[in-house]
Amino acid sequence: MSTPVLATPDVGPTGDTAPVKGGPTLGQRLTSFMPVIALVVLLAALTIADPDFLTQRSLTAAVRTSAPLAVLAAGATLVVLCGGIDLSIAALCSLTTVLFAMWLPDLGGLTTLAAIGVAAAIGAVQGLAHVVLRIPSFIVTLGGMSIFSAVALVISDAGPIRIVDRDATKWLTLYVGGVVPMSFFVAVLVVAAISLVLKLTPLESFVRATGYSESAARLAGTPVDLVKVAAFTVSGACAGLAAIMLVSRNFSGSPTMADNLLLPAVAAIVVGGTAITGGHGSLWRSLVGALVITLLRVGLPIVGVPSAYEQILYGAIIVAAVALTLDRSKVLIIK
Amino acid sequence: MTTHLQSQPDAQASAPVHALEVRGLVKHYPGVKALDGVDLVVHQNEVLGLAGENGAGKSTLLKALVGLVRPDAGEIWVRGEKVRLRSVVEAADHGIGMVFQEQSLVPNLTAAENIVLGSEGAGVRRGLYRWDTMRKLAQEQLDKIGSQIDPLARTDTLTFAERQMVEIAKVLRIEERTSHPPVIILDEPTSVLESAEIETLFTQVRRLREFASVIFVSHRLDEVLDVCDRVLVLRGGQSVGEVSTASAAPAELHRMMIGSTGSEDHYHDTAAERSDQPLQPRLVVKGLSGATFRDVDLDVHAGEIVGIVGVHGSGREDVCRALFGAEPIEAGEVTLDGDKLDLSGTRAACAAGVGYVPAERKIEGMVGPMSVADNMTLTKQKSRCSGPLVMPQKQATLVDKWIERLSIRTPHRGTAIQRLSGGNQQKVVLARWLVAGDIRLLLLDHPTRGLDIGARSEVYRLMRELANSGVATVLLADSLEEAIGMSDRIIVMSDGRATAEVGCPSGAKPTPLDLVKEMV
């Protein structure tokens, strides 16, 4: 059928004037750039506290440390953008380090692909459980977290598995251009690739619509369920990739290796400014967030704060960042 | 000024003090003036009816009276005292309570618990329920309205009518907070009741009048005239008149409700342009059944607008959603141009050329923070893509074309849709189904809800143009007048069944009362 022929409308006959207010306020603009500002301020503060900090060596070390965190956070950001949360990423990452270490002797060069593939599949299963059984994502992934941790403990006999053949992960310890650690380069590459796919295809519309208003997205005929399962799958794959990065650094797989990365990853997401309620945010923001968190992590000892205080900091950061970014006028009921 | 004097405390002795008085209440929502200077007086021991079409401002007014909405301007006086109501609790402190349209009881608690909920008083000692006291407190309330309900019955075992009694009993608890008779607001209390139950409710309302003042709101004019002493008519957020029920007829009330805007021209009725219908209907629905509707038959020809009317609970909204695959069905067959329509989900419906405009525009119709352009192309992604890739230029051209065609007032296609006025938002939502040019069936669920008259008129014209270009339309109108004005044929639904069909051709339109007769 052809496009309906619509008469040229006469202009302005009605009292239906659009009360359009101004753009984002100064405060909103400032909030939007907050992560980058925080990063610069942190860097400056650390340099003042320890002038040696602004050297190539320590900066390189910092970004290398941030790589697994950035990848974990980036994957989970997709789930958050869809309006959910993935609490299983750290446990899944730990499990994958164990699987990688166990499979390496048999699979050799294919182990990396196999480990990431399995992690992605596990993420997909969680996504399906969320979508098909209609269970809230935080319950599904909380259950997943516990299950993956337990499985990792069982199959590894509750101990680290050393890696003898270090060639499989050697590529991640190289430097690009002699300066940028390969693991960080890969993290940036992953963020760029996913962001680009979102940007260039209708997927970004689908993800945002799902996150902002799932019912509206569904009634507009967007593939809500498919998008969510895909987000969990990517989140799983990213957990797998982060696992390879951790193994390359520690030369072993361990059932608890990444467990202490869950809180920093969530902190990285919210510090980056991605709305925990879904829709608003980006993977780039989480990358910046991961850098901020990493700087805090390496910076605390420099300014003389014992690392035992780290967890307090993460907890406070998450609450404060959400308090700053949450649009409370839209949230009627807090669960 | 003389009217003001009446309510001054020192004037109490000489002039009667009104139980409740509202002066010049104003409430703006973005793009809509919900209340535009409403005046209202409720006398002691009287039942005041409130009539008006959807969008006339009834709900906003009631919400303002119980502190759920804060007016932008105007005054509320309770018994000669100017008050500011900022919450339901404050309203209760002044003796104003509301029985909500959507029942507000907690289903898994007993009637007694629900009645004292939030005002347990002596019913709780050291943080624990004292069941004997609770039961007694609840019984006192139930006795006030002469109800036989067992206070210890679980609420979800009660019928709708009984639950409503519990709600009324609960609201009557506010009597204990004040020293004077309460004002009880009943918002559409009959919409979920059977006719025998409605009689019981009316008996209760008359009993309430003995010791309280009542504001009674209903869509059914005969009810309003039956149970009320006086009826205030609202239109466009203003009080337009008042009739004494002793003398008024429904028709008179109706004229006041719709005012002068109900003319044929308003609906752009253009019978001359309509061509003869083909023999085969475009949409054929046979025996459609779901959770809230049963055995619904319906057919719509290309270029035809079929209105479905029915009271709250008639199931017409669910039929509409079911045809879009957004509501599960239990039985029935639906064909579109002879092909079976897949109702398993919304995506299949979209692909088949079915469009749906939901009633809750802000929640279900649009994605508020997303741009006009992205909202417009959300469904028909192919219209802005080349292969799998989004082509920004292609999207810009397309969206700008439709912004101009529908004269959508937006600063830019990239503006977030939530910053537009309601009418312009709705045009974007409608355009979503038009951009690909493959729309065959349009399901409109209250497409003009919350829009002002100018915006409504534009939506009506768009509907006409779409129909004239061959789109089949199912319309759940916001009012009977709208259904009559826009439809070629009207299906009446009640209790989940299609009970009557009324022809509605141009030049031989039925009156709203003709339809009301079929609806009850």
Tab-separated table of C-alpha atoms in Angstrom, chain A residues 39-290:
chain	number	residue	atom	x	y	z
A	39	LEU	CA	39.601	11.295	36.504
A	40	VAL	CA	41.610	14.480	35.916
A	41	VAL	CA	41.246	15.647	39.519
A	42	LEU	CA	42.335	12.250	40.805
A	43	LEU	CA	45.354	12.233	38.539
A	44	ALA	CA	46.291	15.738	39.685
A	45	ALA	CA	45.793	14.883	43.350
A	46	LEU	CA	47.913	11.767	43.105
A	47	THR	CA	50.644	13.669	41.301
A	48	ILE	CA	50.704	16.261	44.066
A	49	ALA	CA	50.810	13.540	46.728
A	50	ASP	CA	53.560	11.698	44.931
A	51	PRO	CA	55.321	13.573	42.104
A	52	ASP	CA	56.724	10.278	40.851
A	53	PHE	CA	53.237	9.060	40.013
A	54	LEU	CA	53.051	10.919	36.701
A	55	THR	CA	55.661	8.739	35.075
A	56	GLN	CA	55.199	6.449	32.140
A	57	ARG	CA	55.997	3.404	34.237
A	58	SER	CA	53.363	3.891	36.905
A	59	LEU	CA	50.735	5.072	34.447
A	60	THR	CA	51.347	2.013	32.298
A	61	ALA	CA	50.985	-0.186	35.339
A	62	ALA	CA	47.759	1.558	36.288
A	63	VAL	CA	46.056	1.137	32.920
A	64	ARG	CA	47.237	-2.477	32.770
A	65	THR	CA	45.592	-3.121	36.136
A	66	SER	CA	42.421	-1.459	34.948
A	67	ALA	CA	42.009	-3.650	31.848
A	68	PRO	CA	40.144	-6.647	33.352
A	69	LEU	CA	37.968	-4.314	35.398
A	70	ALA	CA	37.156	-2.210	32.339
A	71	VAL	CA	36.180	-5.259	30.294
A	72	LEU	CA	34.010	-6.659	33.098
A	73	ALA	CA	32.284	-3.314	33.602
A	74	ALA	CA	31.786	-2.737	29.872
A	75	GLY	CA	29.939	-6.017	29.426
A	76	ALA	CA	27.743	-5.503	32.445
A	77	THR	CA	27.003	-1.959	31.282
A	78	LEU	CA	25.024	-3.403	28.392
A	79	VAL	CA	22.794	-5.275	30.840
A	80	VAL	CA	22.392	-2.134	32.953
A	81	LEU	CA	21.488	-0.115	29.846
A	82	CYS	CA	18.708	-2.639	29.204
A	83	GLY	CA	17.377	-1.939	32.676
A	84	GLY	CA	18.800	-5.021	34.426
A	85	ILE	CA	21.894	-5.851	36.422
A	86	ASP	CA	24.453	-8.652	36.147
A	87	LEU	CA	25.859	-9.571	39.540
A	88	SER	CA	27.403	-12.800	38.304
A	89	ILE	CA	30.231	-11.275	36.248
A	90	ALA	CA	32.975	-11.652	38.881
A	91	ALA	CA	32.034	-15.217	39.800
A	92	LEU	CA	31.735	-16.159	36.124
A	93	CYS	CA	35.141	-14.568	35.527
A	94	SER	CA	36.690	-16.644	38.338
A	95	LEU	CA	35.106	-19.809	36.980
A	96	THR	CA	36.485	-19.048	33.536
A	97	THR	CA	40.045	-18.655	34.880
A	98	VAL	CA	39.722	-22.171	36.318
A	99	LEU	CA	38.279	-23.577	33.084
A	100	PHE	CA	41.017	-21.909	31.067
A	101	ALA	CA	43.754	-23.306	33.284
A	102	MET	CA	42.246	-26.782	33.184
A	103	TRP	CA	41.655	-26.853	29.421
A	104	LEU	CA	44.929	-25.298	28.340
A	105	PRO	CA	46.993	-28.508	28.327
A	106	ASP	CA	44.458	-30.226	26.032
A	107	LEU	CA	43.154	-27.435	23.816
A	108	GLY	CA	46.298	-25.365	23.493
A	109	GLY	CA	45.781	-22.317	21.267
A	110	LEU	CA	42.029	-22.830	21.084
A	111	THR	CA	41.573	-22.468	24.840
A	112	THR	CA	41.074	-18.715	24.739
A	113	LEU	CA	38.220	-18.970	22.245
A	114	ALA	CA	36.681	-21.941	24.041
A	115	ALA	CA	36.751	-20.204	27.440
A	116	ILE	CA	35.195	-16.992	26.113
A	117	GLY	CA	32.621	-19.020	24.186
A	118	VAL	CA	31.580	-20.985	27.262
A	119	ALA	CA	31.343	-17.804	29.351
A	120	ALA	CA	29.161	-16.234	26.656
A	121	ALA	CA	26.933	-19.317	26.597
A	122	ILE	CA	26.557	-19.192	30.382
A	123	GLY	CA	25.596	-15.519	30.095
A	124	ALA	CA	23.030	-16.411	27.441
A	125	VAL	CA	21.518	-19.051	29.729
A	126	GLN	CA	21.111	-16.444	32.454
A	127	GLY	CA	19.514	-14.075	29.965
A	128	LEU	CA	17.087	-16.779	28.853
A	129	ALA	CA	16.216	-17.590	32.458
A	130	HIS	CA	15.504	-13.901	33.044
A	131	VAL	CA	13.409	-13.477	29.915
A	132	VAL	CA	11.599	-16.810	29.637
A	133	LEU	CA	10.931	-17.459	33.318
A	134	ARG	CA	10.370	-13.756	33.948
A	135	ILE	CA	12.646	-13.623	36.991
A	136	PRO	CA	14.240	-10.274	37.911
A	137	SER	CA	17.773	-10.115	36.545
A	138	PHE	CA	19.345	-9.438	39.907
A	139	ILE	CA	17.865	-12.667	41.314
A	140	VAL	CA	18.954	-14.732	38.306
A	141	THR	CA	22.501	-13.399	38.449
A	142	LEU	CA	22.691	-13.542	42.237
A	143	GLY	CA	21.836	-17.234	41.941
A	144	GLY	CA	24.311	-17.508	39.068
A	145	MET	CA	27.014	-15.880	41.158
A	146	SER	CA	26.629	-18.462	43.888
A	147	ILE	CA	26.435	-21.387	41.461
A	148	PHE	CA	29.493	-20.341	39.416
A	149	SER	CA	31.576	-19.816	42.539
A	150	ALA	CA	30.647	-23.234	43.842
A	151	VAL	CA	31.294	-24.960	40.517
A	152	ALA	CA	34.690	-23.271	40.298
A	153	LEU	CA	35.565	-24.456	43.797
A	154	VAL	CA	34.467	-28.018	43.069
A	155	ILE	CA	36.262	-28.495	39.759
A	156	SER	CA	39.461	-26.829	40.932
A	157	ASP	CA	39.596	-28.693	44.248
A	158	ALA	CA	39.426	-25.273	45.893
A	159	GLY	CA	42.889	-24.218	44.895
A	160	PRO	CA	44.752	-22.340	42.178
A	161	ILE	CA	45.766	-24.208	39.030
A	162	ARG	CA	49.152	-23.150	37.734
A	163	ILE	CA	49.774	-22.579	34.058
A	164	VAL	CA	52.863	-24.154	32.687
A	165	ASP	CA	52.509	-23.165	29.068
A	166	ARG	CA	52.618	-19.383	29.170
A	167	ASP	CA	52.651	-18.893	25.409
A	168	ALA	CA	48.842	-18.947	25.134
A	169	THR	CA	48.492	-15.758	27.143
A	170	LYS	CA	51.789	-14.166	26.289
A	171	TRP	CA	50.210	-11.875	23.671
A	172	LEU	CA	48.302	-10.059	26.384
A	173	THR	CA	51.507	-9.110	28.171
A	174	LEU	CA	52.941	-7.342	25.113
A	175	TYR	CA	52.889	-3.599	24.576
A	176	VAL	CA	51.370	-1.752	21.644
A	177	GLY	CA	53.851	0.777	20.313
A	178	GLY	CA	56.054	-0.087	23.236
A	179	VAL	CA	53.885	1.943	25.629
A	180	VAL	CA	50.270	0.819	25.789
A	181	PRO	CA	49.764	-2.538	27.477
A	182	MET	CA	48.077	-5.002	25.139
A	183	SER	CA	45.404	-5.893	27.712
A	184	PHE	CA	44.311	-2.278	28.002
A	185	PHE	CA	44.443	-1.906	24.233
A	186	VAL	CA	42.159	-4.927	23.921
A	187	ALA	CA	39.795	-3.445	26.509
A	188	VAL	CA	39.543	-0.214	24.532
A	189	LEU	CA	39.092	-2.231	21.354
A	190	VAL	CA	36.221	-4.204	22.886
A	191	VAL	CA	34.494	-1.051	24.141
A	192	ALA	CA	34.966	0.606	20.760
A	193	ALA	CA	33.692	-2.405	18.826
A	194	ILE	CA	30.552	-2.880	20.923
A	195	SER	CA	29.842	0.858	20.951
A	196	LEU	CA	30.270	1.031	17.201
A	197	VAL	CA	27.916	-1.870	16.560
A	198	LEU	CA	25.327	-0.231	18.803
A	199	LYS	CA	25.755	3.132	17.134
A	200	LEU	CA	25.640	1.967	13.553
A	201	THR	CA	22.682	-0.392	13.866
A	202	PRO	CA	19.175	-0.105	15.308
A	203	LEU	CA	20.492	-1.964	18.361
A	204	GLU	CA	21.172	1.246	20.272
A	205	SER	CA	17.565	2.327	19.858
A	206	PHE	CA	16.422	-1.102	20.995
A	207	VAL	CA	18.700	-1.138	24.049
A	208	ARG	CA	17.769	2.376	25.159
A	209	ALA	CA	14.050	1.895	24.580
A	210	THR	CA	14.190	-1.335	26.566
A	211	GLY	CA	16.037	0.342	29.398
A	212	TYR	CA	13.990	3.521	29.560
A	213	SER	CA	10.589	1.919	29.182
A	214	GLU	CA	10.273	-1.767	28.540
A	215	SER	CA	6.515	-1.672	28.015
A	216	ALA	CA	6.783	1.105	25.443
A	217	ALA	CA	9.564	-0.788	23.676
A	218	ARG	CA	7.475	-3.953	23.581
A	219	LEU	CA	4.406	-2.132	22.259
A	220	ALA	CA	6.551	-0.532	19.572
A	221	GLY	CA	7.393	-4.033	18.410
A	222	THR	CA	11.101	-3.912	19.264
A	223	PRO	CA	12.752	-7.285	19.994
A	224	VAL	CA	13.001	-6.677	23.746
A	225	ASP	CA	13.630	-10.280	24.789
A	226	LEU	CA	16.225	-10.876	22.119
A	227	VAL	CA	18.081	-7.694	23.035
A	228	LYS	CA	18.178	-8.660	26.698
A	229	VAL	CA	19.483	-12.156	26.023
A	230	ALA	CA	22.108	-10.646	23.732
A	231	ALA	CA	23.158	-8.217	26.475
A	232	PHE	CA	23.635	-11.039	28.972
A	233	THR	CA	25.559	-13.030	26.366
A	234	VAL	CA	27.954	-10.149	25.719
A	235	SER	CA	28.296	-9.622	29.457
A	236	GLY	CA	29.255	-13.286	29.829
A	237	ALA	CA	31.747	-13.091	26.970
A	238	CYS	CA	33.340	-10.020	28.542
A	239	ALA	CA	33.664	-11.876	31.851
A	240	GLY	CA	35.434	-14.611	29.888
A	241	LEU	CA	37.821	-12.153	28.254
A	242	ALA	CA	38.565	-10.528	31.597
A	243	ALA	CA	39.395	-13.994	32.913
A	244	ILE	CA	42.039	-14.499	30.194
A	245	MET	CA	43.538	-11.135	31.157
A	246	LEU	CA	43.725	-12.144	34.807
A	247	VAL	CA	45.312	-15.484	33.933
A	248	SER	CA	47.905	-13.771	31.777
A	249	ARG	CA	48.888	-11.675	34.774
A	250	ASN	CA	48.793	-14.329	37.494
A	251	PHE	CA	49.919	-17.364	35.461
A	252	SER	CA	47.222	-19.399	37.139
A	253	GLY	CA	43.495	-19.899	37.378
A	254	SER	CA	41.762	-19.725	40.720
A	255	PRO	CA	38.138	-20.134	41.888
A	256	THR	CA	38.225	-16.804	43.740
A	257	MET	CA	40.539	-14.847	41.468
A	258	ALA	CA	38.031	-12.233	40.293
A	259	ASP	CA	35.612	-12.303	43.209
A	260	ASN	CA	36.819	-8.989	44.570
A	261	LEU	CA	36.082	-7.295	41.230
A	262	LEU	CA	32.275	-7.261	41.482
A	263	LEU	CA	31.976	-4.173	43.627
A	264	PRO	CA	34.631	-2.217	41.674
A	265	ALA	CA	32.896	-3.158	38.405
A	266	VAL	CA	29.507	-1.927	39.583
A	267	ALA	CA	31.252	1.160	40.976
A	268	ALA	CA	32.923	1.744	37.602
A	269	ILE	CA	29.542	1.612	35.857
A	270	VAL	CA	27.824	4.081	38.172
A	271	VAL	CA	30.850	6.354	38.529
A	272	GLY	CA	30.916	6.526	34.742
A	273	GLY	CA	27.429	7.966	34.918
A	274	THR	CA	25.369	5.132	33.468
A	275	ALA	CA	21.934	5.254	35.073
A	276	ILE	CA	21.312	2.201	37.210
A	277	THR	CA	17.647	2.470	36.181
A	278	GLY	CA	18.519	1.779	32.549
A	279	GLY	CA	18.498	3.571	29.213
A	280	HIS	CA	21.010	6.305	29.865
A	281	GLY	CA	24.759	5.731	29.672
A	282	SER	CA	27.462	4.174	27.538
A	283	LEU	CA	30.305	1.703	27.545
A	284	TRP	CA	32.832	4.524	27.186
A	285	ARG	CA	31.577	5.932	30.445
A	286	SER	CA	32.277	2.635	32.167
A	287	LEU	CA	35.804	2.628	30.724
A	288	VAL	CA	36.402	6.029	32.294
A	289	GLY	CA	34.766	4.751	35.476
A	290	ALA	CA	37.120	1.771	35.547
